[in-house]
mmCIF file of C-alpha atoms in Angstrom:
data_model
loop_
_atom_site.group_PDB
_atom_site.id
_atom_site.type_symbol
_atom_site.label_atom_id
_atom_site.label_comp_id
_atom_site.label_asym_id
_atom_site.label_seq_id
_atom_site.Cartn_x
_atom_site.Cartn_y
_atom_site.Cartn_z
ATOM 1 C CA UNK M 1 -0.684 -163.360 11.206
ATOM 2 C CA UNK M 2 -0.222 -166.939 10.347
ATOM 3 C CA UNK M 3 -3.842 -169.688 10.314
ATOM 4 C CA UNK M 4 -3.026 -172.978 10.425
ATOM 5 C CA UNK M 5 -5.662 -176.263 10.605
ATOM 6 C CA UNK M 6 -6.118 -179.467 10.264
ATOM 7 C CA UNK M 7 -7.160 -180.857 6.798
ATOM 8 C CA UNK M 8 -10.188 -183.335 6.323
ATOM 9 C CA UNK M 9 -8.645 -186.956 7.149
ATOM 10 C CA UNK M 10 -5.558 -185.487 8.965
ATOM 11 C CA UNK M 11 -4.777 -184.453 12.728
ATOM 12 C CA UNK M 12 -7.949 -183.392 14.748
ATOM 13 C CA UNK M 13 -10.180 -184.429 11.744
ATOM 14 C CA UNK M 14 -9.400 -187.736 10.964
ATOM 15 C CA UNK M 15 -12.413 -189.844 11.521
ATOM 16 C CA UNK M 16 -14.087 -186.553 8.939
ATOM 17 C CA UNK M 17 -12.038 -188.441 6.523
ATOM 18 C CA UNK M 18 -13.045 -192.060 7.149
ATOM 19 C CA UNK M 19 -16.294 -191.836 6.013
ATOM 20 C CA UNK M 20 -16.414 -189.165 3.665
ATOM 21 C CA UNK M 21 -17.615 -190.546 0.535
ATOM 22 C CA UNK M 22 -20.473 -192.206 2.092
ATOM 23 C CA UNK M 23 -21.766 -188.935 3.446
ATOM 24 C CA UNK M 24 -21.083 -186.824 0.249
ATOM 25 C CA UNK M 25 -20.572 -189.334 -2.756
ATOM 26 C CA UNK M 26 -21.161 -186.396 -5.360
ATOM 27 C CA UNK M 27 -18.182 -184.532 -3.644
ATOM 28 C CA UNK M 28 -14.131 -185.583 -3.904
ATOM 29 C CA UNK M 29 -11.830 -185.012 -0.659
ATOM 30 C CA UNK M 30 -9.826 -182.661 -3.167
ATOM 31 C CA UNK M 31 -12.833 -180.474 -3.193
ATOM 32 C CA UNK M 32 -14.283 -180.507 0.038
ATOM 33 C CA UNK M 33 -10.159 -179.665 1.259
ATOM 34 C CA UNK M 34 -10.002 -176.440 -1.212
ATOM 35 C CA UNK M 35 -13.641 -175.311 -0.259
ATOM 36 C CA UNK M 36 -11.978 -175.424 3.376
ATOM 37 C CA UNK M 37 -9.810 -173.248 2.276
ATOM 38 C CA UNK M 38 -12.483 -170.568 1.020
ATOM 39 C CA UNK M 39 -14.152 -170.686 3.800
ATOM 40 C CA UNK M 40 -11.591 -169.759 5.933
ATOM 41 C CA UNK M 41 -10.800 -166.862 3.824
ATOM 42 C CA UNK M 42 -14.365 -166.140 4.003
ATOM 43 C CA UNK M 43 -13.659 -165.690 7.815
ATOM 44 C CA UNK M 44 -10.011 -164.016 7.689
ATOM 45 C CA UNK M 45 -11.329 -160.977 5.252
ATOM 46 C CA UNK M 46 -13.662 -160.197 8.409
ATOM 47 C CA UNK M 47 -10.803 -159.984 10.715
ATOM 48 C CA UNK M 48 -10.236 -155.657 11.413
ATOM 49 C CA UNK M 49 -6.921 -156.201 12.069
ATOM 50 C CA UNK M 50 -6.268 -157.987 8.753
ATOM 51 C CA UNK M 51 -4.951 -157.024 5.193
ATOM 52 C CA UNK M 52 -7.985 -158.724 2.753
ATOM 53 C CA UNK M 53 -5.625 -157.959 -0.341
ATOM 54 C CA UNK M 54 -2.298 -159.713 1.764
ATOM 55 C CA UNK M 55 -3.525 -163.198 2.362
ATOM 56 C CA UNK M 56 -0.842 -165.566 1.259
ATOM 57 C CA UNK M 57 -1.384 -169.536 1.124
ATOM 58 C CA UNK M 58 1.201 -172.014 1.220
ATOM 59 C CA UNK M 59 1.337 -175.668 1.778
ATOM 60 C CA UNK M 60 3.839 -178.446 1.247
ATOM 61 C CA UNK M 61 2.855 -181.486 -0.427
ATOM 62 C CA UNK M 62 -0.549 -181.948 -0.200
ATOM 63 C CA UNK M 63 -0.955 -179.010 1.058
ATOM 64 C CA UNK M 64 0.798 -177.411 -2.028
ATOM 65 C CA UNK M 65 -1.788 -179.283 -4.259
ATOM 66 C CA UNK M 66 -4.618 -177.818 -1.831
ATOM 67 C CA UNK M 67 -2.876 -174.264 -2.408
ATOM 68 C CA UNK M 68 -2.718 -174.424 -6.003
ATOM 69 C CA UNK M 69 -6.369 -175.422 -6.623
ATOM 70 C CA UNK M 70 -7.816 -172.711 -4.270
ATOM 71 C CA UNK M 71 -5.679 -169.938 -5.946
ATOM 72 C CA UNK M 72 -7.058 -171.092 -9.277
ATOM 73 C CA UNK M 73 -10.495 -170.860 -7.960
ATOM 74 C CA UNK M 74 -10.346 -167.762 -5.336
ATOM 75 C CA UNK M 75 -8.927 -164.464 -6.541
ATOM 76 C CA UNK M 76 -8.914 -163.018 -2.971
ATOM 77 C CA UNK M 77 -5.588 -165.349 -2.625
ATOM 78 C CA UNK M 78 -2.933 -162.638 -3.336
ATOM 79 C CA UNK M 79 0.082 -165.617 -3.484
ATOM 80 C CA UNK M 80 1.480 -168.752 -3.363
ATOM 81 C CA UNK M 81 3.932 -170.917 -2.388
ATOM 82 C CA UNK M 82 3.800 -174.563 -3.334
ATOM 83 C CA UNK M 83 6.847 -176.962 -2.050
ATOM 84 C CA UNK M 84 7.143 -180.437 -3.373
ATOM 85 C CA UNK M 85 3.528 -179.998 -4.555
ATOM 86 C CA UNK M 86 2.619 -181.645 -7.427
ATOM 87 C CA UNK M 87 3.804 -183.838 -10.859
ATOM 88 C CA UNK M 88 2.077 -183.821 -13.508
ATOM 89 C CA UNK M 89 -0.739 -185.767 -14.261
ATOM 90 C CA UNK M 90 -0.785 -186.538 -17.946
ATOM 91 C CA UNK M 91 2.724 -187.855 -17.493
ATOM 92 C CA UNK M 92 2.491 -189.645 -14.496
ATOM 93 C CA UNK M 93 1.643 -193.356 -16.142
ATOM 94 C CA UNK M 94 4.064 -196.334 -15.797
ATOM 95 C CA UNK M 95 7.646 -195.043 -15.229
ATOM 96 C CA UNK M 96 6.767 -191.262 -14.691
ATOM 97 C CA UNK M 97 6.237 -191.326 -10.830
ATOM 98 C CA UNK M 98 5.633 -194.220 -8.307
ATOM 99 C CA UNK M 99 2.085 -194.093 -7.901
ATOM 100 C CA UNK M 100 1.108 -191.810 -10.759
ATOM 101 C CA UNK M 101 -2.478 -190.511 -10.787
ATOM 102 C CA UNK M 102 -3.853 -193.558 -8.493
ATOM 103 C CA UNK M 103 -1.941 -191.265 -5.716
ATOM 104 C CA UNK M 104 -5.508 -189.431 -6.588
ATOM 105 C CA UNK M 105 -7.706 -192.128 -7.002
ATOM 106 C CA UNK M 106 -6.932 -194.807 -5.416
ATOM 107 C CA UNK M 107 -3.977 -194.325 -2.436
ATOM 108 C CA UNK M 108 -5.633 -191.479 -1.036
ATOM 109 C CA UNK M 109 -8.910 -191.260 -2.406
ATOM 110 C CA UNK M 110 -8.597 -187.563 -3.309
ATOM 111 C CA UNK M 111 -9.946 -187.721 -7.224
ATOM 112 C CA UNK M 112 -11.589 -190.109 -7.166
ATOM 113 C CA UNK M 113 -12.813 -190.452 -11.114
ATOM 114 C CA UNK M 114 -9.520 -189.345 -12.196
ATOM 115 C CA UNK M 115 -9.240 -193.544 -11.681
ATOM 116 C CA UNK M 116 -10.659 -193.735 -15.010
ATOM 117 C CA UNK M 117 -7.739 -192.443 -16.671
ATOM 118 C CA UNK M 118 -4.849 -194.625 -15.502
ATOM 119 C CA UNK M 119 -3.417 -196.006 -18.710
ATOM 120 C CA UNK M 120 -4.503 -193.645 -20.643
ATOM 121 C CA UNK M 121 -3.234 -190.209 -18.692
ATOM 122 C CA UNK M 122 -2.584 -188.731 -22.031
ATOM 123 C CA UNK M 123 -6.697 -188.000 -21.854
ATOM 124 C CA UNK M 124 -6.437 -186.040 -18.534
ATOM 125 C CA UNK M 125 -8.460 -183.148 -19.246
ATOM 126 C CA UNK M 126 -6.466 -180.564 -17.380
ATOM 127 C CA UNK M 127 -2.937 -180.597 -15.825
ATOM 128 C CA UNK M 128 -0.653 -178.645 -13.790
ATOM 129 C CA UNK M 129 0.724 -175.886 -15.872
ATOM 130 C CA UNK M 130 -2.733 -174.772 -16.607
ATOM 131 C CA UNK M 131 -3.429 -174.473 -13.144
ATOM 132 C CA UNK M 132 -0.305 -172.372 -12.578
ATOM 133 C CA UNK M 133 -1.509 -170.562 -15.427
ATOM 134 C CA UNK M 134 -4.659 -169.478 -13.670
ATOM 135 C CA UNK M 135 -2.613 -167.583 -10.607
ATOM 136 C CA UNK M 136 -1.189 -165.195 -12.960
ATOM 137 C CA UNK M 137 -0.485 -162.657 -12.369
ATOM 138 C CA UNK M 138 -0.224 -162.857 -8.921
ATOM 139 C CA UNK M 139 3.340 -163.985 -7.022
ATOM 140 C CA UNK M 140 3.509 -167.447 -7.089
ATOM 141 C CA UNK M 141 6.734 -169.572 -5.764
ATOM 142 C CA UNK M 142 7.564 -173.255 -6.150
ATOM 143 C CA UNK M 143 10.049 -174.847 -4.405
ATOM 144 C CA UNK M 144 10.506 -178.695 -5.916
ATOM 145 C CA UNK M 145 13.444 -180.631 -4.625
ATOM 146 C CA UNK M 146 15.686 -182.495 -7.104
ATOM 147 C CA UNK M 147 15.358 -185.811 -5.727
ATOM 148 C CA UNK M 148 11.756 -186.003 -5.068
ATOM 149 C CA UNK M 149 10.954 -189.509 -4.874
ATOM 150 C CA UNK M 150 6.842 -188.309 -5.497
ATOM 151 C CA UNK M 151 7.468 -186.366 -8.736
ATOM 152 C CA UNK M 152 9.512 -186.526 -11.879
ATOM 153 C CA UNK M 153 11.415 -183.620 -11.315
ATOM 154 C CA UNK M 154 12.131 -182.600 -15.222
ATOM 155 C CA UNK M 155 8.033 -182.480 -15.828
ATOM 156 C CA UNK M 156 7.355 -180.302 -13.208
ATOM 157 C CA UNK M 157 10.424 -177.855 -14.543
ATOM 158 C CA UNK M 158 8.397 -178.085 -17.509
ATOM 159 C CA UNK M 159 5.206 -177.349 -16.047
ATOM 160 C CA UNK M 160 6.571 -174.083 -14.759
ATOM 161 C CA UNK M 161 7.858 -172.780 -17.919
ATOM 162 C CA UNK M 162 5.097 -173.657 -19.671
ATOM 163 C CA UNK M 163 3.085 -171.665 -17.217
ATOM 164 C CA UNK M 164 5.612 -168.517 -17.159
ATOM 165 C CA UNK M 165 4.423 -167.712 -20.959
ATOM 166 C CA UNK M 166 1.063 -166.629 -19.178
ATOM 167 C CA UNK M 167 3.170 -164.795 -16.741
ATOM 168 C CA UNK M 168 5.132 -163.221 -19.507
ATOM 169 C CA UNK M 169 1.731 -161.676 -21.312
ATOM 170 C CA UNK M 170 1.212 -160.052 -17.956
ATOM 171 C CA UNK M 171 4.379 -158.774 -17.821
ATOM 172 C CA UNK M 172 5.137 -160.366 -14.597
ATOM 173 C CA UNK M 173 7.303 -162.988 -15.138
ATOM 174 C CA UNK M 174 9.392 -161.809 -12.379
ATOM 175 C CA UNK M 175 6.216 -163.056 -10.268
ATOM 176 C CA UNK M 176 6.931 -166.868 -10.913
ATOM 177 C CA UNK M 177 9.779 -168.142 -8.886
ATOM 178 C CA UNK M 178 10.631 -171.707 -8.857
ATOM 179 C CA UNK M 179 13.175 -172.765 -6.718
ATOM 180 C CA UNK M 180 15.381 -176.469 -6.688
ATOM 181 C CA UNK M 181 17.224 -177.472 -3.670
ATOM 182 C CA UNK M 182 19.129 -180.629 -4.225
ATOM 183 C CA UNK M 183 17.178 -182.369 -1.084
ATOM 184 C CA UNK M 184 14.344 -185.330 -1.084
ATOM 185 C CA UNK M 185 10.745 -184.458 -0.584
ATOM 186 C CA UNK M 186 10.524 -182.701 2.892
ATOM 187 C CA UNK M 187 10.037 -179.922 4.668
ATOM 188 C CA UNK M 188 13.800 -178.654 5.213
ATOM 189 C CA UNK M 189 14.560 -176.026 7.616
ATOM 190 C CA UNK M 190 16.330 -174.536 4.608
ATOM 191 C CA UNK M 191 12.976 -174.206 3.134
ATOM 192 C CA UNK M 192 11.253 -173.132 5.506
ATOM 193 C CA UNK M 193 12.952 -169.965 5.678
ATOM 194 C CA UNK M 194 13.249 -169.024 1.420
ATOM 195 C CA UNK M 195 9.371 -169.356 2.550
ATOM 196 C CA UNK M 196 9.544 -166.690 4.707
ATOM 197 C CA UNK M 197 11.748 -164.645 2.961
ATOM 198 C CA UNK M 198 10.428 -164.722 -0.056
ATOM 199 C CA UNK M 199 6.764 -163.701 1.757
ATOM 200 C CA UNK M 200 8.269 -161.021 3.225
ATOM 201 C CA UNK M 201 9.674 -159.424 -0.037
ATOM 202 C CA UNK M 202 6.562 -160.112 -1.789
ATOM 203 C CA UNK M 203 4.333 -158.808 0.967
#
């Protein structure tokens, strides 16, 4: 069984996005986006013909972010697969990636506060090989294209390994996979199916 939907600010819910902050300025679009994702699995585990302990998410780009978070925050996600989902932040100031963390703040108004620490990113207080960190044990796959014009593609190698010690003192390292086409940020067909492969040996 596959879900699909349309984030907040995307597709059927765009005009959700437009005003968001006005209606909830205590929340962040980040948030609200992974509490979406709860929710739904708050609705899937009901489903009788469904596997509660199967229930994979994956998402490219932002939806690869949106994966990531939720799987840090909702052990009822059994695995993920991120592709071209994320740099990281505390080395994403001038020269690390285009738009660095105001892709958060500022472009797309996901983080809002995390505005405050352009220039100094260094202060960030978390960043992404923490939150891989936090899906261990469970199978976990990133796919990050060697030419990604979003990220710097050596930091988020780094990320990974960084992450896989946590892995290791599980004794699942074999449950990180990360995966580097030489392609630009997109969803190839190429990837599409190591997806689907790589779900169906996990699961």
């Amino acid at each position: 069984a596959v879900y699909m939907y349309d984030q907040i600010g995307f597709g059927t819910r765009v005009e959700e996005g437009q005003y968001f902050y006005e209606r909830f300025p205590r929340w962040s679009k980040l948030g609200r986006m992974v509490s979406d994702v709860r929710w739904a699995i708050d609705e899937l585990v009901t489903v009788d013909l469904l596997d509660p302990s199967r229930i994979l998410v994956a998402g490219y780009a932002l939806g690869g972010k949106v994966g990531l978070y939720s799987a840090a925050l909702d052990d009822r996600i059994a695995g993920v697969i991120s592709v071209a989902g994320f740099t990281p932040l505390r080395t994403a100031g001038d020269g690390g990636t285009a738009e660095g963390i105001y892709a958060y703040s500022h472009l797309h108004g996901l983080l809002p506060r995390l505005g405050f620490f352009a220039g100094h990113e260094e202060r960030v207080p978390f960043d992404y090989h923490e939150i891989l960190a936090t899906v261990a044990p469970r199978p976990l796959l990133i796919i990050s294209p060697t030419w990604d014009q979003y990220a710097s593609f050596e930091d988020v190698c780094q990320a990974v390994e960084e992450s896989r010690g946590v892995y290791r003192l599980y004794g699942a390292e074999e449950n990180l996979q990360q995966v580097a086409p030489e392609d630009y940020n997109r969803l190839s067909p190429a990837m599409r199916t190591h997806m689907v492969e790589w779900a169906t040996r996990q699961f």
